[in-house]
CSV table of C-alpha atoms in Angstrom, one decimal:
chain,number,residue,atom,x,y,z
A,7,UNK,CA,109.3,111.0,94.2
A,8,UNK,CA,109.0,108.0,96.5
A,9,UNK,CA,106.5,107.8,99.0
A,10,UNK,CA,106.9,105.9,102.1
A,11,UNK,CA,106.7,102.3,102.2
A,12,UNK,CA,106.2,99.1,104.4
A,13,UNK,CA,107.0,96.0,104.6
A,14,UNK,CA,106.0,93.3,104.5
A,15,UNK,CA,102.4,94.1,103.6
A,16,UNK,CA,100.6,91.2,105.1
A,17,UNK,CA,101.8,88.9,107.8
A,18,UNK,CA,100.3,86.2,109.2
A,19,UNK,CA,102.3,84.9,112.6
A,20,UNK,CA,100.8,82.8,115.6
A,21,UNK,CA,100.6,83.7,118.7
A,22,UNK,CA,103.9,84.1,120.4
A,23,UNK,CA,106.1,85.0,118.1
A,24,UNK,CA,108.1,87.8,117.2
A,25,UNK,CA,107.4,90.6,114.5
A,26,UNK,CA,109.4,93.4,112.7
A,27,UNK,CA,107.7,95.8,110.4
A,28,UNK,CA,109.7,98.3,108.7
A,29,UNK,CA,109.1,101.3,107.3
A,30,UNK,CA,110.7,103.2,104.6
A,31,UNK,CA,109.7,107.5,105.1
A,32,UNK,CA,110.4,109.9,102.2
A,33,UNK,CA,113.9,110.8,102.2
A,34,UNK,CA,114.7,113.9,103.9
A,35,UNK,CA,111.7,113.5,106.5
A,36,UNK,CA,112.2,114.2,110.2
A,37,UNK,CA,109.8,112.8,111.7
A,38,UNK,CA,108.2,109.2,111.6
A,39,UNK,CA,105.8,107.9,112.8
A,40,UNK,CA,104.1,104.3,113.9
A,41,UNK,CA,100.2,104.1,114.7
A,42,UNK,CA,98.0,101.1,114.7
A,43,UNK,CA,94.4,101.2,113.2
A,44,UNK,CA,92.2,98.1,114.9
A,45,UNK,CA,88.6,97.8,112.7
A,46,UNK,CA,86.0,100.5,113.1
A,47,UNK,CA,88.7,102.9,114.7
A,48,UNK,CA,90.8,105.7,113.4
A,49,UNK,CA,94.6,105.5,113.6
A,50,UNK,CA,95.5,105.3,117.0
A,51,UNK,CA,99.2,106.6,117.8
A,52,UNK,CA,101.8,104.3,118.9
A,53,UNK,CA,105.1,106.3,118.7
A,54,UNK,CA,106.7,108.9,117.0
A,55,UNK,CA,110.9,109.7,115.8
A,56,UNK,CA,112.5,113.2,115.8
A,57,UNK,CA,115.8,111.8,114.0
A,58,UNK,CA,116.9,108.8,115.6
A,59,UNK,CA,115.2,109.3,119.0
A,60,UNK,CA,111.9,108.5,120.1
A,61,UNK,CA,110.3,111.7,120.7
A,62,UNK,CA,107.1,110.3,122.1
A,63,UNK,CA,106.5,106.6,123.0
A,64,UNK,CA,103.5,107.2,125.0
A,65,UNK,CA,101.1,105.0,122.6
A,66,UNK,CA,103.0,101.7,122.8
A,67,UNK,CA,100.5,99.6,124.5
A,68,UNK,CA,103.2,97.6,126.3
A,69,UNK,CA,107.2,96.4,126.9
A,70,UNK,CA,106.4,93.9,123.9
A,71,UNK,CA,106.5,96.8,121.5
A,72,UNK,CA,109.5,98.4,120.6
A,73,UNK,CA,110.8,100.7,117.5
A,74,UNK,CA,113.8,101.7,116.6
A,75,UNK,CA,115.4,104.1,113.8
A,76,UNK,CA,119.1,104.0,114.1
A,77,UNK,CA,119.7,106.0,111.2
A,78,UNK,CA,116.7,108.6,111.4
A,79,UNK,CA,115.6,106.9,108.1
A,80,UNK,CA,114.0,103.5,108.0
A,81,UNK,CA,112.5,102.1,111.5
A,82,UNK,CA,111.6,98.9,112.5
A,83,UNK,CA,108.6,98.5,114.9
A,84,UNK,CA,109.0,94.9,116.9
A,85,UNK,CA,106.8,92.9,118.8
A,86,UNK,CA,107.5,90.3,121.1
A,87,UNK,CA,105.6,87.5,121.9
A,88,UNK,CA,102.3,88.6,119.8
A,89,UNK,CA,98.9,87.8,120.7
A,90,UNK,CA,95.7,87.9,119.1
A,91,UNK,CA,94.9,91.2,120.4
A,92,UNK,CA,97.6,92.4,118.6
A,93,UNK,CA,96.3,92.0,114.7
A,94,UNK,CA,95.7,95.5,113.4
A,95,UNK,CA,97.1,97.8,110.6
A,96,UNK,CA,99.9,98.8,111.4
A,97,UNK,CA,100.5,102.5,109.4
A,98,UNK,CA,103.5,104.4,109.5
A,99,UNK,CA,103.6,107.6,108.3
A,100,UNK,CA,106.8,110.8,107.7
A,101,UNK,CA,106.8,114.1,108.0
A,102,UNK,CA,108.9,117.2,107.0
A,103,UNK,CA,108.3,118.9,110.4
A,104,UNK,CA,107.4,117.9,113.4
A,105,UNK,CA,104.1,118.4,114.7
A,106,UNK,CA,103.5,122.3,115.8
A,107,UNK,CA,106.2,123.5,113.2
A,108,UNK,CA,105.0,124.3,109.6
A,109,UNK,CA,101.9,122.4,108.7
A,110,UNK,CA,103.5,119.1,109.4
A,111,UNK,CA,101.5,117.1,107.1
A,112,UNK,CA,101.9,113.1,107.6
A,113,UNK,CA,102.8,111.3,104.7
A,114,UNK,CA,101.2,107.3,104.7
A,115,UNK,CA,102.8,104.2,104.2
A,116,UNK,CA,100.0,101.5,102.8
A,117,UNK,CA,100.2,99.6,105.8
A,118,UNK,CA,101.2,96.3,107.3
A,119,UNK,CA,98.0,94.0,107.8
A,120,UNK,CA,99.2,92.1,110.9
A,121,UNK,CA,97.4,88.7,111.4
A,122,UNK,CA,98.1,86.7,115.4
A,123,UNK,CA,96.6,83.3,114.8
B,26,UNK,CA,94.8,112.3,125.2
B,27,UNK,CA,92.8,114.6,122.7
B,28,UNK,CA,89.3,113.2,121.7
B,29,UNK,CA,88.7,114.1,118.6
B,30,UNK,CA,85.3,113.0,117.0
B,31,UNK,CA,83.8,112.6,113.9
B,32,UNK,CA,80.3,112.3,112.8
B,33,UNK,CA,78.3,110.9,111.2
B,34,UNK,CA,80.0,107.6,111.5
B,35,UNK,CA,79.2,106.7,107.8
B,36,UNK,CA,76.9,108.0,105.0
B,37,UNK,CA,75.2,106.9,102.2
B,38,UNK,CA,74.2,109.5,99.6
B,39,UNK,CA,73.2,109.4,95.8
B,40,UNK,CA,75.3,111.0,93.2
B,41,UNK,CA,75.1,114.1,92.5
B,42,UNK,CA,74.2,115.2,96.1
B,43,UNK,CA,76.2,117.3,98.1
B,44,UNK,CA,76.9,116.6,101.3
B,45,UNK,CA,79.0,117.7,104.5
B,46,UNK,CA,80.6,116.1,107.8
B,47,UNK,CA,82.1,116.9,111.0
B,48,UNK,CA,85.4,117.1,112.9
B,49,UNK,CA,85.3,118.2,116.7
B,50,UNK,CA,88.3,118.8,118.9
B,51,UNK,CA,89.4,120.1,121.7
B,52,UNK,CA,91.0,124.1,121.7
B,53,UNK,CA,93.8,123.6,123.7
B,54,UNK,CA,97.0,122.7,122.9
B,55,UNK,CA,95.4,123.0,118.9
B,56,UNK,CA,98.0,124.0,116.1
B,57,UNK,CA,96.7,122.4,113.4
B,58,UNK,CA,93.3,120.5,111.9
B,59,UNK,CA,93.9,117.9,109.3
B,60,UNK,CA,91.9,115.9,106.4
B,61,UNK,CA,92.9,112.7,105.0
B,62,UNK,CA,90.9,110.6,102.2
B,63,UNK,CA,91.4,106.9,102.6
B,64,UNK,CA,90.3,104.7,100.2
B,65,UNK,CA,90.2,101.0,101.1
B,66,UNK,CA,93.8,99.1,100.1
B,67,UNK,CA,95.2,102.3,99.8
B,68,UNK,CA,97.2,104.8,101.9
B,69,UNK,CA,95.3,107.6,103.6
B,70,UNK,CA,95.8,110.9,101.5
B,71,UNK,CA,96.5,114.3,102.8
B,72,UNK,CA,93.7,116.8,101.6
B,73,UNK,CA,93.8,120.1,103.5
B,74,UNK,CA,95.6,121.3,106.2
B,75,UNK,CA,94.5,124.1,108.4
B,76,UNK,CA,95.6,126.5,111.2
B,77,UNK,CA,93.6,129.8,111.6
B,78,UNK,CA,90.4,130.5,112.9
B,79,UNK,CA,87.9,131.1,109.5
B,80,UNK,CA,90.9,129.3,107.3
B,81,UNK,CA,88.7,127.8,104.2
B,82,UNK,CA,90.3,125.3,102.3
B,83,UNK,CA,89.1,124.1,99.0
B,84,UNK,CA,90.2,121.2,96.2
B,85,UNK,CA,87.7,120.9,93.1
B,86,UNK,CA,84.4,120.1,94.5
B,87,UNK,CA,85.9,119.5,98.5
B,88,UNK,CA,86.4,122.4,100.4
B,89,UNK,CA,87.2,122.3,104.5
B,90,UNK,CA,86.0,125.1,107.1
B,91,UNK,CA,87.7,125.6,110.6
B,92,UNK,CA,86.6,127.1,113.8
B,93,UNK,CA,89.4,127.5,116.3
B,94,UNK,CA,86.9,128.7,119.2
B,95,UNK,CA,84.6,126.5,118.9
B,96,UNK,CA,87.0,123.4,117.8
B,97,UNK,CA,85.2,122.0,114.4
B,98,UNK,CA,85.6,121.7,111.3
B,99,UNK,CA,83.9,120.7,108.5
B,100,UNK,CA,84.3,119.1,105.3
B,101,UNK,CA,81.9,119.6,102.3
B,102,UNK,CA,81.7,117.6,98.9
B,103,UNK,CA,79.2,119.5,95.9
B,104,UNK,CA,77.9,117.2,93.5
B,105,UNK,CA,79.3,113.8,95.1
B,106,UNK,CA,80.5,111.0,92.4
B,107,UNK,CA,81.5,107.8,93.1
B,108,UNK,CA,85.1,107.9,93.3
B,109,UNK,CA,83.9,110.4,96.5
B,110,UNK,CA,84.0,106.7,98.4
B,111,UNK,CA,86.5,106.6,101.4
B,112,UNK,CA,86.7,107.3,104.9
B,113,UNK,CA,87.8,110.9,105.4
B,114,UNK,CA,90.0,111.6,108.6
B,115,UNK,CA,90.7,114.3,110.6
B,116,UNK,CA,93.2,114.9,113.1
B,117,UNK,CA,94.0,117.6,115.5
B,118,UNK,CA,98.0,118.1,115.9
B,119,UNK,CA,99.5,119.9,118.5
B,120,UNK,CA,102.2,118.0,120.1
B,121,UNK,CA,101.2,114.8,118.8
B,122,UNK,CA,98.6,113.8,116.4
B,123,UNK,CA,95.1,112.5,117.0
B,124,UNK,CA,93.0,111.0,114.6
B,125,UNK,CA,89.0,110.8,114.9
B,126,UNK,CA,87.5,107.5,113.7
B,127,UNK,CA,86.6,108.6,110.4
B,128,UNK,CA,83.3,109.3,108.5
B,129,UNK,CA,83.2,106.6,105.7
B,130,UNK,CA,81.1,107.9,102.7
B,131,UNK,CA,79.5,105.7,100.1
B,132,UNK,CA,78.4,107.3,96.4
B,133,UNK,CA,75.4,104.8,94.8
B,134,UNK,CA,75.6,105.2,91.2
């Protein structure tokens, strides 16, 4: 079936504009979830969806990031007013449980290369 | 916040050689230990998953060890090949996930 997917896969923006991302989880998945992966680091965890709510925001870095999923499907992780601090992968990832039930394995999306000029 | 830590940072090893890594994290709050292959340009791939204390985990030539008490885990790879090259990932999930840096491992033909 199909996995998850993002878009757009590269974007290039200067600094001070705004972003969306969006992901796409594998139908049926609970939970989603948004992390950010800077060079030489492992995924670090920006927020995570049980349904439509934000179960855990505690990774956003600050009010310029927000993410929605109004439909407990596809979410949109936004950011205002970028800065250069802010180019990363950006990885999203589903899950048929949520984390502490079943074995919760995360599902990838291939990532959105963000680029603050 | 969990630290979960991964060493060696990378390795370089010839093919045909076996080799292992490690995952350490903390015991509490610990459901679950994770693996993930991640090859560059591509999404990170779920390889084992593991709960118990002594749960051994193997695919093909990878297999995964856990130790709930002490908090590791390693991964081991007989007879390394080429296509072996990524970063392997862990991550220790209890209410959240938390992801170590990675070991990336490079084959040389």
């Amino acid at each position: 079936g199909a996995g998850v997917s993002q878009t757009p896969s590269n974007k290039v923006t200067e600094k001070g504009k705004y972003v969306e991302l969006r992901c796409d989880p594998i139908s049926g998945h609970t939970a989603l979830y948004w992390y950010r992966q800077s060079l030489g680091q492992g995924p670090e965890f920006l927020i995570y969806f049980q349904g439509t709510g934000a179960a855990d925001d505690s990774g956003l870095p600050n009010d310029r990031f927000f993410a929605v999923r109004p439909e407990g499907s596809v979410s949109t992780l936004k950011i205002q007013r970028t800065e250069r601090g802010d180019s990363a992968v950006y990885l999203c990832a589903s899950s048929l449980n949520l984390p502490g039930q079943g074995t919760s394995t995360q599902y990838f999306g291939p990532g959105t290369r963000l680029t603050v000029l | 916040i969990l630290n979960v830590e991964q060493s060696p940072q990378s390795l370089h090893v010839q093919e045909g050689d076996s080799t292992n890594f490690t995952c350490s994290f903390p015991s509490s709050n610990f459901y679950a230990l994770h693996w993930y292959r991640w090859e560059t340009a591509k999404s990170p791939e779920a390889l084992f998953v593991m709960t118990l204390n002594g749960d051994e985990k193997k695919k093909g030539r990878i297999s995964a060890t856990l130790n709930t008490k002490e908090g590791y885990s390693y991964l081991y790879i007989k007879g390394s090949q080429p296509e072996d090259s990524a970063t392997y990932l862990c991550a220790s999930s209890g209410n959240q996930f938390y992801f170590g840096t990675g070991t990336s491992l490079t084959v040389i033909p």
